[in-house]
Amino acid sequence: MAKNTVTITDNRNGNSLELPIQQGTAGPPVVDIRGLYPELGLFTLDPGYKSTAACTSRITFIDGEKGILLYRGYPIEQLAEQSNFTETAYLLLKGELPTQEELDGFNGLIRKHSMVHEQLLHLYQGFRRDAHPMAIMVGVVGALSAFYHDELNIHDQQDRERFAVRLLGKVATIAAASYKHALGQPFVYPDNSLDYAGNLLKMLFGVPAEKYEVNPILSKALDKILILHADHEQNASTSTVRLAGSTGANPFAAISAGIGALWGPLHGGANEAVLAMLAEIGDVKQVPKFIKRAKSPDDPFRLMGFGHRVYRNHDPRARVLREEAKKVLEALGRLEDPRFKLALELERIALEDEYFIEKKLYPNVDFYSGIIESAMGIPTNMFTVMFALSRCVGWIAQWKEMMVDPDLVIGRPRQLYEGAGPRDYLSIEQR
Ligand code: CMC
């Protein structure tokens, strides 16, 4: 029996099969079960994919036990401190950090694609003013597939590269426009003299009547937020993009599917839910009551911004953002912000509580991002949009990787069927 194998025996009939174990550069070894169905006629059942690696990847690595996150091998803390968003995007998309010349070229391409077709802007008029900006994002990013379809050959490497910079260039403009639409203010066109975060701030908060000065502390903090959210291996939205993309669908449509998946409060929507929760708790004195509710098996309430499927330790992104939140609030003279104080108290009490310790529930990235964004003046319903626009980088990188994967086939899970067996149709009179 080979050493790097797992032997599986079907005790009903004694049939057995040796399955190879593959070891990546890091992370738990993986049993390659591809022979299971052809050889033994068995499927595996793993709701929520808690034990399933759906693909091989070289982009992002998470060690959930140790609280480590690496993009292409580089620790997230170093990137957040020393890199910037477009350089990190280059790293994720291409695998290596760029030279100055490569970075200049990449930034130039993103800028070249920062404007959107005027007809696309007309789409916004079809949305009610109170439409959730994530709903607008799903629609407008999906609509890019109508503008770039016939000439986009997903099997052509240059076309895939063009798609990448086109989406990165446009998504910030689309995101800012979804905010301006709600305000009833004119859309602010991109300013290619600014960096990515500065331009985004200008498109969000600028108005044609006044000159907009980018606050360097805010643009640095926003840039950090973008870096921290750029990729996170095979999470729900990334897996959605991969699944939709595996059918050969237009990649803008696949990304739109990912935006839909990100919206949920258990995923990217948690940042919005954190602020709603802090507002509901209202006062530091109420914290024990809500902690009690979060622990009760009979109460659906959960501490939003706490817990993670993969991290059983501190989410390293939350650590960076906790410090950044302090810096931003201090710079804005709002260190006494009651929501920040409430968040710190909630974190303190939860981290000392037996329930949270035992279940290894720590603050995740969403716990602090909303506090910073809110201090910047970004409204709560735009938080997940900010997440989506930065995660576009990861989705594109993962889609590009998938498209050249020799193992690429259409994603098609199977099921354990527990429904009715075959039966004859009854006419309506006989039922
Ligand atoms: N508050 C209270 N209890 C919790 C929480 C929480 N935030 N999270 C998990 N638990 C409990 C849960 O009730 C369960 O208890 P039991 O074993 O007694 O049934 C146990 O911990 C395991 O939870 P789970 O739901 O089985 O774990 P999961 O890995 O399926 O879920 C999660 C991970 C992130 C969906 C979950 O922790 C959660 O709902 N957190 C709140 C939402 C949130 O902050 N989401 C953002 C995630 S990070 C950013 C992103 O992914 O976009």
CSV table of C-alpha atoms and ligand atoms in Angstrom, one decimal:
chain,number,residue,atom,x,y,z
A,1,MET,CA,0.0,0.0,0.0
A,2,ALA,CA,1.5,3.4,-1.1
A,3,LYS,CA,2.3,5.7,1.8
A,4,ASN,CA,0.7,8.9,0.5
A,5,THR,CA,-2.8,7.3,0.0
A,6,VAL,CA,-6.0,6.9,1.9
A,7,THR,CA,-7.7,3.5,1.5
A,8,ILE,CA,-11.5,3.6,1.4
A,9,THR,CA,-13.4,0.4,1.8
A,10,ASP,CA,-17.1,0.0,1.1
A,11,ASN,CA,-18.1,-2.3,3.9
A,12,ARG,CA,-21.3,-3.3,2.2
A,13,ASN,CA,-19.4,-5.2,-0.5
A,14,GLY,CA,-15.7,-5.1,0.6
A,15,ASN,CA,-14.7,-3.1,-2.5
A,16,SER,CA,-11.8,-0.8,-1.7
A,17,LEU,CA,-9.9,1.9,-3.4
A,18,GLU,CA,-6.6,3.7,-2.7
A,19,LEU,CA,-7.0,7.4,-3.1
A,20,PRO,CA,-3.8,9.6,-3.5
A,21,ILE,CA,-3.0,12.3,-0.9
A,22,GLN,CA,-1.7,15.6,-2.4
A,23,GLN,CA,0.3,18.0,-0.4
A,24,GLY,CA,0.3,21.7,-1.4
A,25,THR,CA,3.0,24.1,-0.5
A,26,ALA,CA,1.1,24.8,2.7
A,27,GLY,CA,-2.2,23.9,4.4
A,28,PRO,CA,-3.7,20.5,5.1
A,29,PRO,CA,-3.1,17.6,2.7
A,30,VAL,CA,-5.9,16.8,0.3
A,31,VAL,CA,-7.4,13.5,-0.6
A,32,ASP,CA,-7.9,13.3,-4.4
A,33,ILE,CA,-11.4,11.7,-4.6
A,34,ARG,CA,-11.8,11.9,-8.3
A,35,GLY,CA,-11.6,8.1,-8.6
A,36,LEU,CA,-14.4,7.5,-6.0
A,37,TYR,CA,-17.4,7.6,-8.2
A,38,PRO,CA,-16.0,5.9,-11.3
A,39,GLU,CA,-14.4,3.1,-9.2
A,40,LEU,CA,-16.7,2.7,-6.3
A,41,GLY,CA,-19.9,4.4,-7.5
A,42,LEU,CA,-19.9,6.6,-4.4
A,43,PHE,CA,-20.4,10.4,-4.0
A,44,THR,CA,-19.2,12.4,-1.0
A,45,LEU,CA,-21.6,14.6,1.0
A,46,ASP,CA,-20.2,17.8,2.4
A,47,PRO,CA,-22.8,20.6,2.9
A,48,GLY,CA,-21.1,24.0,3.1
A,49,TYR,CA,-17.9,22.4,1.7
A,50,LYS,CA,-16.4,22.2,5.1
A,51,SER,CA,-14.0,19.5,4.1
A,52,THR,CA,-13.8,20.1,0.4
A,53,ALA,CA,-11.1,21.8,-1.7
A,54,ALA,CA,-12.9,22.7,-4.9
A,55,CYS,CA,-9.8,23.6,-7.0
A,56,THR,CA,-6.0,24.1,-6.8
A,57,SER,CA,-4.8,27.7,-6.6
A,58,ARG,CA,-1.6,29.6,-6.2
A,59,ILE,CA,-3.1,33.0,-5.3
A,60,THR,CA,-4.0,33.3,-1.6
A,61,PHE,CA,-3.3,31.2,1.4
A,62,ILE,CA,-5.0,31.2,4.8
A,63,ASP,CA,-3.9,29.4,7.9
A,64,GLY,CA,-7.1,29.7,10.0
A,65,GLU,CA,-5.6,28.2,13.1
A,66,LYS,CA,-2.7,30.6,13.2
A,67,GLY,CA,-4.5,33.6,11.8
A,68,ILE,CA,-2.3,34.0,8.7
A,69,LEU,CA,-3.3,35.4,5.4
A,70,LEU,CA,-0.8,35.5,2.4
A,71,TYR,CA,-1.3,37.0,-1.0
A,72,ARG,CA,1.1,35.2,-3.4
A,73,GLY,CA,3.2,34.4,-0.3
A,74,TYR,CA,3.3,37.9,1.1
A,75,PRO,CA,1.8,38.5,4.6
A,76,ILE,CA,-1.2,40.7,4.5
A,77,GLU,CA,0.2,42.9,7.3
A,78,GLN,CA,3.2,43.8,5.1
A,79,LEU,CA,1.1,44.5,2.1
A,80,ALA,CA,-1.3,46.7,4.1
A,81,GLU,CA,1.7,48.7,5.5
A,82,GLN,CA,4.0,48.9,2.6
A,83,SER,CA,2.1,48.3,-0.6
A,84,ASN,CA,-0.8,50.1,-2.2
A,85,PHE,CA,-4.0,48.8,-3.8
A,86,THR,CA,-3.0,48.7,-7.4
A,87,GLU,CA,0.4,47.2,-6.7
A,88,THR,CA,-1.4,44.5,-4.6
A,89,ALA,CA,-3.9,44.0,-7.5
A,90,TYR,CA,-0.9,43.5,-9.9
A,91,LEU,CA,0.6,41.0,-7.4
A,92,LEU,CA,-2.7,39.0,-7.2
A,93,LEU,CA,-3.3,39.1,-10.9
A,94,LYS,CA,0.2,38.4,-12.1
A,95,GLY,CA,1.8,36.4,-9.3
A,96,GLU,CA,4.8,38.8,-8.6
A,97,LEU,CA,5.3,42.3,-7.4
A,98,PRO,CA,5.8,44.7,-10.3
A,99,THR,CA,8.9,46.7,-11.2
A,100,GLN,CA,8.3,50.5,-11.2
A,101,GLU,CA,7.9,50.4,-15.0
A,102,GLU,CA,5.4,47.5,-14.8
A,103,LEU,CA,3.4,49.2,-12.1
A,104,ASP,CA,3.3,52.5,-14.1
A,105,GLY,CA,2.1,50.6,-17.1
A,106,PHE,CA,-0.6,48.8,-15.1
A,107,ASN,CA,-1.8,52.0,-13.4
A,108,GLY,CA,-2.0,53.6,-16.9
A,109,LEU,CA,-4.2,50.8,-18.2
A,110,ILE,CA,-6.5,51.0,-15.2
A,111,ARG,CA,-6.8,54.8,-15.7
A,112,LYS,CA,-7.4,54.3,-19.4
A,113,HIS,CA,-10.5,52.2,-18.6
A,114,SER,CA,-11.8,54.4,-15.7
A,115,MET,CA,-14.7,56.0,-17.7
A,116,VAL,CA,-17.8,54.0,-18.5
A,117,HIS,CA,-20.0,54.2,-21.6
A,118,GLU,CA,-22.5,57.0,-21.3
A,119,GLN,CA,-25.3,54.6,-22.1
A,120,LEU,CA,-24.3,52.5,-19.1
A,121,LEU,CA,-24.8,55.6,-16.9
A,122,HIS,CA,-28.4,55.9,-18.3
A,123,LEU,CA,-29.1,52.5,-16.7
A,124,TYR,CA,-29.1,54.2,-13.3
A,125,GLN,CA,-32.2,56.1,-14.2
A,126,GLY,CA,-34.1,52.8,-14.1
A,127,PHE,CA,-33.4,52.3,-10.4
A,128,ARG,CA,-35.4,53.9,-7.7
A,129,ARG,CA,-33.5,56.4,-5.6
A,130,ASP,CA,-33.8,54.1,-2.5
A,131,ALA,CA,-32.5,51.0,-4.4
A,132,HIS,CA,-29.8,49.3,-2.4
A,133,PRO,CA,-26.5,50.1,-4.0
A,134,MET,CA,-25.5,46.4,-4.0
A,135,ALA,CA,-28.6,45.7,-6.1
A,136,ILE,CA,-27.4,48.4,-8.5
A,137,MET,CA,-23.9,46.9,-8.5
A,138,VAL,CA,-25.3,43.5,-9.4
A,139,GLY,CA,-27.3,45.0,-12.3
A,140,VAL,CA,-24.7,47.5,-13.6
A,141,VAL,CA,-21.6,45.3,-13.4
A,142,GLY,CA,-23.7,42.5,-15.0
A,143,ALA,CA,-24.7,45.0,-17.7
A,144,LEU,CA,-21.1,45.4,-18.7
A,145,SER,CA,-21.5,42.0,-20.3
A,146,ALA,CA,-23.8,43.6,-22.8
A,147,PHE,CA,-21.2,46.2,-23.7
A,148,TYR,CA,-18.3,43.7,-23.9
A,149,HIS,CA,-19.5,40.4,-25.2
A,150,ASP,CA,-18.9,39.7,-28.9
A,151,GLU,CA,-15.3,40.9,-29.0
A,152,LEU,CA,-14.4,39.3,-25.7
A,153,ASN,CA,-12.9,35.9,-26.3
A,154,ILE,CA,-12.4,34.2,-22.9
A,155,HIS,CA,-9.9,31.8,-24.4
A,156,ASP,CA,-7.6,34.6,-25.5
A,157,GLN,CA,-5.0,35.6,-23.0
A,158,GLN,CA,-4.9,39.3,-24.2
A,159,ASP,CA,-8.7,39.5,-24.0
A,160,ARG,CA,-8.6,38.2,-20.4
A,161,GLU,CA,-6.0,40.8,-19.5
A,162,ARG,CA,-8.1,43.6,-21.1
A,163,PHE,CA,-11.1,42.4,-19.2
A,164,ALA,CA,-9.1,42.6,-16.0
A,165,VAL,CA,-8.0,46.2,-16.3
A,166,ARG,CA,-11.3,47.2,-17.8
A,167,LEU,CA,-13.3,46.0,-14.8
A,168,LEU,CA,-10.8,47.4,-12.3
A,169,GLY,CA,-10.9,50.7,-14.0
A,170,LYS,CA,-14.7,50.9,-14.2
A,171,VAL,CA,-15.8,49.2,-11.0
A,172,ALA,CA,-14.9,52.2,-8.9
A,173,THR,CA,-16.8,54.6,-11.2
A,174,ILE,CA,-19.8,52.3,-11.1
A,175,ALA,CA,-19.7,52.0,-7.3
A,176,ALA,CA,-19.4,55.8,-6.8
A,177,ALA,CA,-22.3,56.4,-9.3
A,178,SER,CA,-24.6,54.0,-7.3
A,179,TYR,CA,-24.0,56.3,-4.3
A,180,LYS,CA,-24.5,59.5,-6.3
A,181,HIS,CA,-27.7,58.1,-7.7
A,182,ALA,CA,-29.2,57.7,-4.2
A,183,LEU,CA,-28.2,61.2,-3.3
A,184,GLY,CA,-29.6,62.7,-6.5
A,185,GLN,CA,-26.3,64.3,-7.2
A,186,PRO,CA,-24.6,64.4,-10.6
A,187,PHE,CA,-22.1,61.6,-11.3
A,188,VAL,CA,-18.5,62.7,-10.8
A,189,TYR,CA,-16.3,61.6,-13.7
A,190,PRO,CA,-13.0,59.9,-12.8
A,191,ASP,CA,-9.9,62.0,-12.3
A,192,ASN,CA,-7.0,60.1,-13.7
A,193,SER,CA,-4.5,62.4,-12.0
A,194,LEU,CA,-5.3,60.8,-8.7
A,195,ASP,CA,-4.4,57.4,-7.3
A,196,TYR,CA,-7.1,54.7,-7.1
A,197,ALA,CA,-8.3,55.4,-3.6
A,198,GLY,CA,-8.1,59.2,-4.0
A,199,ASN,CA,-10.1,59.1,-7.3
A,200,LEU,CA,-12.7,56.9,-5.5
A,201,LEU,CA,-13.1,59.4,-2.7
A,202,LYS,CA,-13.4,62.2,-5.2
A,203,MET,CA,-16.1,60.3,-7.2
A,204,LEU,CA,-17.9,59.6,-3.9
A,205,PHE,CA,-17.7,63.0,-2.2
A,206,GLY,CA,-16.9,65.5,-4.9
A,207,VAL,CA,-19.4,67.8,-6.5
A,208,PRO,CA,-19.0,69.7,-9.8
A,209,ALA,CA,-19.6,73.0,-8.0
A,210,GLU,CA,-16.5,72.7,-5.7
A,211,LYS,CA,-12.9,71.7,-5.9
A,212,TYR,CA,-12.3,68.5,-4.1
A,213,GLU,CA,-9.2,68.1,-2.0
A,214,VAL,CA,-8.3,64.5,-1.2
A,215,ASN,CA,-7.5,64.0,2.5
A,216,PRO,CA,-4.3,61.9,2.5
A,217,ILE,CA,-5.2,60.1,5.8
A,218,LEU,CA,-8.6,59.0,4.5
A,219,SER,CA,-7.2,57.9,1.1
A,220,LYS,CA,-4.4,55.9,2.8
A,221,ALA,CA,-7.0,54.3,5.1
A,222,LEU,CA,-9.3,53.5,2.2
A,223,ASP,CA,-6.4,52.1,0.2
A,224,LYS,CA,-5.6,49.8,3.1
A,225,ILE,CA,-9.2,48.7,3.3
A,226,LEU,CA,-9.1,47.9,-0.4
A,227,ILE,CA,-5.9,45.8,0.0
A,228,LEU,CA,-7.3,43.9,3.0
A,229,HIS,CA,-10.4,42.9,1.1
A,230,ALA,CA,-8.8,42.1,-2.3
A,231,ASP,CA,-8.8,38.3,-2.1
A,232,HIS,CA,-9.6,35.6,0.4
A,233,GLU,CA,-9.2,32.2,-1.4
A,234,GLN,CA,-12.3,30.1,-2.1
A,235,ASN,CA,-15.0,31.9,-0.1
A,236,ALA,CA,-18.7,31.9,-1.1
A,237,SER,CA,-18.5,34.8,-3.7
A,238,THR,CA,-15.2,33.6,-5.2
A,239,SER,CA,-16.6,30.1,-5.6
A,240,THR,CA,-19.7,31.6,-7.2
A,241,VAL,CA,-17.5,33.5,-9.7
A,242,ARG,CA,-15.6,30.3,-10.4
A,243,LEU,CA,-18.8,28.2,-10.8
A,244,ALA,CA,-20.5,30.7,-13.1
A,245,GLY,CA,-17.2,31.2,-15.0
A,246,SER,CA,-16.7,27.5,-15.4
A,247,THR,CA,-19.7,27.4,-17.8
A,248,GLY,CA,-17.9,29.7,-20.2
A,249,ALA,CA,-20.2,32.6,-19.2
A,250,ASN,CA,-19.2,36.2,-19.9
A,251,PRO,CA,-16.8,37.1,-17.1
A,252,PHE,CA,-18.7,40.4,-16.3
A,253,ALA,CA,-21.8,38.3,-15.7
A,254,ALA,CA,-19.8,35.8,-13.6
A,255,ILE,CA,-18.5,38.7,-11.4
A,256,SER,CA,-22.0,40.0,-11.1
A,257,ALA,CA,-23.0,36.6,-9.7
A,258,GLY,CA,-20.2,37.0,-7.2
A,259,ILE,CA,-21.4,40.4,-6.2
A,260,GLY,CA,-24.8,38.8,-5.4
A,261,ALA,CA,-23.2,36.2,-3.3
A,262,LEU,CA,-21.1,38.7,-1.4
A,263,TRP,CA,-24.2,40.8,-0.5
A,264,GLY,CA,-25.5,38.3,2.1
A,265,PRO,CA,-25.1,39.2,5.8
A,266,LEU,CA,-23.1,36.1,6.5
A,267,HIS,CA,-20.5,37.2,3.9
A,268,GLY,CA,-19.7,40.7,2.8
A,269,GLY,CA,-23.0,42.1,4.0
A,270,ALA,CA,-21.7,41.6,7.6
A,271,ASN,CA,-20.0,45.1,7.6
A,272,GLU,CA,-23.4,46.7,7.1
A,273,ALA,CA,-24.9,44.4,9.7
A,274,VAL,CA,-22.2,45.3,12.3
A,275,LEU,CA,-23.2,49.0,12.2
A,276,ALA,CA,-26.9,48.0,12.4
A,277,MET,CA,-26.1,45.8,15.4
A,278,LEU,CA,-24.1,48.6,17.1
A,279,ALA,CA,-27.0,50.9,16.6
A,280,GLU,CA,-29.4,48.3,18.0
A,281,ILE,CA,-27.2,47.7,21.1
A,282,GLY,CA,-27.0,51.5,21.5
A,283,ASP,CA,-25.1,51.7,24.8
A,284,VAL,CA,-22.2,50.0,26.5
A,285,LYS,CA,-24.5,49.0,29.3
A,286,GLN,CA,-26.5,46.9,26.9
A,287,VAL,CA,-23.5,44.8,25.8
A,288,PRO,CA,-24.0,41.9,28.3
A,289,LYS,CA,-27.7,41.6,27.2
A,290,PHE,CA,-26.7,41.2,23.6
A,291,ILE,CA,-23.8,38.8,24.4
A,292,LYS,CA,-26.4,36.7,26.2
A,293,ARG,CA,-28.7,36.7,23.2
A,294,ALA,CA,-25.8,35.8,20.9
A,295,LYS,CA,-25.1,32.7,23.0
A,296,SER,CA,-28.7,31.6,23.3
A,297,PRO,CA,-29.5,28.6,21.0
A,298,ASP,CA,-33.1,29.8,20.9
A,299,ASP,CA,-32.3,33.2,19.6
A,300,PRO,CA,-31.2,33.7,16.0
A,301,PHE,CA,-29.2,36.8,16.9
A,302,ARG,CA,-25.5,36.5,16.3
A,303,LEU,CA,-22.7,38.9,17.0
A,304,MET,CA,-22.1,40.3,13.5
A,305,GLY,CA,-18.5,40.7,12.6
A,306,PHE,CA,-17.6,37.8,14.8
A,307,GLY,CA,-16.6,34.3,13.7
A,308,HIS,CA,-15.3,32.9,10.5
A,309,ARG,CA,-15.5,29.6,8.6
A,310,VAL,CA,-11.7,29.4,8.3
A,311,TYR,CA,-10.2,31.6,11.0
A,312,ARG,CA,-10.2,29.9,14.4
A,313,ASN,CA,-8.0,32.6,15.7
A,314,HIS,CA,-7.8,36.4,15.1
A,315,ASP,CA,-8.6,37.5,11.6
A,316,PRO,CA,-5.3,39.2,10.7
A,317,ARG,CA,-7.3,41.8,8.6
A,318,ALA,CA,-9.3,42.8,11.7
A,319,ARG,CA,-6.1,43.4,13.6
A,320,VAL,CA,-4.8,45.8,10.9
A,321,LEU,CA,-8.2,47.6,10.8
A,322,ARG,CA,-8.5,47.9,14.5
A,323,GLU,CA,-5.3,50.0,14.5
A,324,GLU,CA,-6.4,51.9,11.4
A,325,ALA,CA,-9.7,52.7,13.0
A,326,LYS,CA,-7.9,54.4,15.9
A,327,LYS,CA,-5.6,56.4,13.4
A,328,VAL,CA,-8.5,57.6,11.3
A,329,LEU,CA,-10.7,58.5,14.3
A,330,GLU,CA,-7.8,60.3,15.9
A,331,ALA,CA,-7.1,62.2,12.7
A,332,LEU,CA,-10.7,63.2,12.4
A,333,GLY,CA,-10.8,64.2,16.1
A,334,ARG,CA,-13.4,61.5,16.8
A,335,LEU,CA,-11.6,59.1,19.0
A,336,GLU,CA,-14.6,59.4,21.4
A,337,ASP,CA,-16.9,58.0,18.7
A,338,PRO,CA,-19.5,56.1,20.7
A,339,ARG,CA,-19.8,53.3,18.1
A,340,PHE,CA,-16.0,52.8,18.3
A,341,LYS,CA,-16.1,52.6,22.1
A,342,LEU,CA,-19.1,50.3,21.9
A,343,ALA,CA,-17.3,48.1,19.4
A,344,LEU,CA,-14.2,47.9,21.7
A,345,GLU,CA,-16.3,47.0,24.7
A,346,LEU,CA,-18.2,44.4,22.8
A,347,GLU,CA,-14.9,42.9,21.6
A,348,ARG,CA,-13.4,42.9,25.1
A,349,ILE,CA,-16.4,41.2,26.7
A,350,ALA,CA,-16.8,38.7,23.9
A,351,LEU,CA,-13.1,37.7,23.9
A,352,GLU,CA,-13.4,37.0,27.7
A,353,ASP,CA,-16.5,35.0,27.4
A,354,GLU,CA,-16.4,31.2,27.7
A,355,TYR,CA,-18.8,30.7,24.7
A,356,PHE,CA,-16.7,32.7,22.3
A,357,ILE,CA,-13.4,31.3,23.6
A,358,GLU,CA,-14.7,27.7,23.3
A,359,LYS,CA,-16.1,28.2,19.8
A,360,LYS,CA,-13.0,30.2,18.7
A,361,LEU,CA,-15.1,33.2,17.6
A,362,TYR,CA,-12.9,36.3,17.1
A,363,PRO,CA,-13.6,39.6,15.4
A,364,ASN,CA,-13.4,39.4,11.6
A,365,VAL,CA,-12.6,42.0,8.9
A,366,ASP,CA,-16.1,43.3,8.9
A,367,PHE,CA,-16.1,44.3,12.6
A,368,TYR,CA,-13.9,47.4,12.1
A,369,SER,CA,-14.2,48.2,8.4
A,370,GLY,CA,-17.6,49.8,8.8
A,371,ILE,CA,-16.5,52.0,11.7
A,372,ILE,CA,-13.7,53.4,9.5
A,373,GLU,CA,-15.8,53.8,6.5
A,374,SER,CA,-18.6,55.4,8.5
A,375,ALA,CA,-16.1,57.9,10.0
A,376,MET,CA,-15.1,58.8,6.4
A,377,GLY,CA,-18.7,59.6,5.6
A,378,ILE,CA,-19.5,56.5,3.6
A,379,PRO,CA,-23.1,55.5,4.3
A,380,THR,CA,-23.8,52.1,5.8
A,381,ASN,CA,-25.5,50.7,2.7
A,382,MET,CA,-22.3,51.4,0.7
A,383,PHE,CA,-20.0,49.3,2.9
A,384,THR,CA,-20.6,46.1,1.0
A,385,VAL,CA,-20.1,48.0,-2.3
A,386,MET,CA,-16.7,49.0,-1.1
A,387,PHE,CA,-16.0,45.4,-0.3
A,388,ALA,CA,-17.2,44.3,-3.7
A,389,LEU,CA,-15.1,46.7,-5.6
A,390,SER,CA,-11.9,45.6,-3.9
A,391,ARG,CA,-12.8,41.9,-4.1
A,392,CYS,CA,-13.2,42.3,-7.9
A,393,VAL,CA,-9.4,41.9,-8.0
A,394,GLY,CA,-9.6,38.5,-6.3
A,395,TRP,CA,-12.5,37.4,-8.4
A,396,ILE,CA,-10.7,38.4,-11.6
A,397,ALA,CA,-7.4,36.7,-10.5
A,398,GLN,CA,-9.3,33.5,-9.5
A,399,TRP,CA,-11.3,33.5,-12.8
A,400,LYS,CA,-8.1,34.0,-14.8
A,401,GLU,CA,-6.4,31.2,-13.0
A,402,MET,CA,-9.3,28.9,-13.5
A,403,MET,CA,-9.4,29.7,-17.3
A,404,VAL,CA,-5.9,28.2,-17.8
A,405,ASP,CA,-6.3,25.4,-15.3
A,406,PRO,CA,-5.8,22.1,-17.2
A,407,ASP,CA,-8.4,20.5,-14.8
A,408,LEU,CA,-11.0,23.1,-15.8
A,409,VAL,CA,-14.4,21.5,-16.3
A,410,ILE,CA,-17.9,22.9,-15.7
A,411,GLY,CA,-18.6,22.9,-11.9
A,412,ARG,CA,-21.4,20.5,-11.3
A,413,PRO,CA,-22.0,19.2,-7.7
A,414,ARG,CA,-24.1,16.1,-7.2
A,415,GLN,CA,-26.6,15.4,-4.4
A,416,LEU,CA,-27.9,12.9,-1.9
A,417,TYR,CA,-31.5,12.5,-3.2
A,418,GLU,CA,-34.1,12.0,-0.4
A,419,GLY,CA,-37.2,12.8,-2.4
A,420,ALA,CA,-40.0,10.6,-3.7
A,421,GLY,CA,-39.2,7.5,-5.7
A,422,PRO,CA,-40.7,7.1,-9.2
A,423,ARG,CA,-44.5,7.4,-9.2
A,424,ASP,CA,-47.3,7.8,-11.8
A,425,TYR,CA,-48.8,11.2,-12.6
A,426,LEU,CA,-52.3,11.6,-11.3
A,427,SER,CA,-54.8,13.8,-13.1
A,428,ILE,CA,-56.1,16.7,-11.1
A,429,GLU,CA,-59.4,15.0,-10.4
A,430,GLN,CA,-57.7,12.0,-8.9
A,431,ARG,CA,-55.6,14.0,-6.3
B,1,CMC,N1,-22.3,35.0,17.2
B,1,CMC,C1,-22.7,34.0,18.0
B,1,CMC,N2,-22.5,32.7,17.7
B,1,CMC,C2,-21.8,32.3,16.6
B,1,CMC,C3,-21.4,33.3,15.7
B,1,CMC,C4,-21.6,34.7,16.1
B,1,CMC,N3,-21.2,35.6,15.3
B,1,CMC,N4,-20.7,32.7,14.7
B,1,CMC,C5,-20.8,31.4,14.9
B,1,CMC,N5,-21.5,31.2,16.1
B,1,CMC,C6,-21.7,29.9,16.7
B,1,CMC,C7,-22.9,29.2,16.0
B,1,CMC,O1,-24.1,29.4,16.5
B,1,CMC,C8,-22.5,27.7,16.1
B,1,CMC,O2,-22.8,27.3,17.4
B,1,CMC,P1,-23.3,25.7,17.6
B,1,CMC,O3,-22.0,24.9,17.4
B,1,CMC,O4,-23.6,25.7,19.1
B,1,CMC,O5,-24.4,25.5,16.7
B,1,CMC,C9,-20.9,27.7,16.1
B,1,CMC,O6,-20.6,29.1,16.5
B,1,CMC,C10,-20.3,27.5,14.7
B,1,CMC,O7,-21.0,28.4,13.8
B,1,CMC,P2,-21.3,28.0,12.3
B,1,CMC,O8,-22.3,29.0,11.8
B,1,CMC,O9,-21.6,26.6,12.2
B,1,CMC,O10,-19.9,28.4,11.6
B,1,CMC,P3,-19.7,28.6,10.1
B,1,CMC,O11,-18.2,28.4,9.9
B,1,CMC,O12,-20.7,27.9,9.3
B,1,CMC,O13,-20.1,30.2,10.0
B,1,CMC,C11,-19.9,32.5,9.9
B,1,CMC,C12,-19.1,31.2,9.9
B,1,CMC,C13,-19.0,33.7,9.5
B,1,CMC,C14,-21.0,32.5,8.8
B,1,CMC,C15,-20.5,32.8,11.3
B,1,CMC,O14,-19.4,32.8,12.2
B,1,CMC,C16,-21.4,34.0,11.4
B,1,CMC,O15,-22.6,33.9,11.1
B,1,CMC,N6,-20.8,35.2,11.8
B,1,CMC,C17,-21.5,36.4,11.8
B,1,CMC,C18,-21.5,37.0,10.4
B,1,CMC,C19,-20.2,37.6,10.0
B,1,CMC,O16,-19.6,38.3,10.7
B,1,CMC,N7,-19.8,37.3,8.7
B,1,CMC,C20,-18.6,37.8,8.1
B,1,CMC,C21,-17.6,36.8,7.9
B,1,CMC,S1,-15.9,37.4,7.5
B,1,CMC,C22,-16.1,38.3,6.0
B,1,CMC,C23,-16.7,37.5,4.8
B,1,CMC,O17,-16.7,36.3,4.7
B,1,CMC,O18,-17.2,38.2,3.9
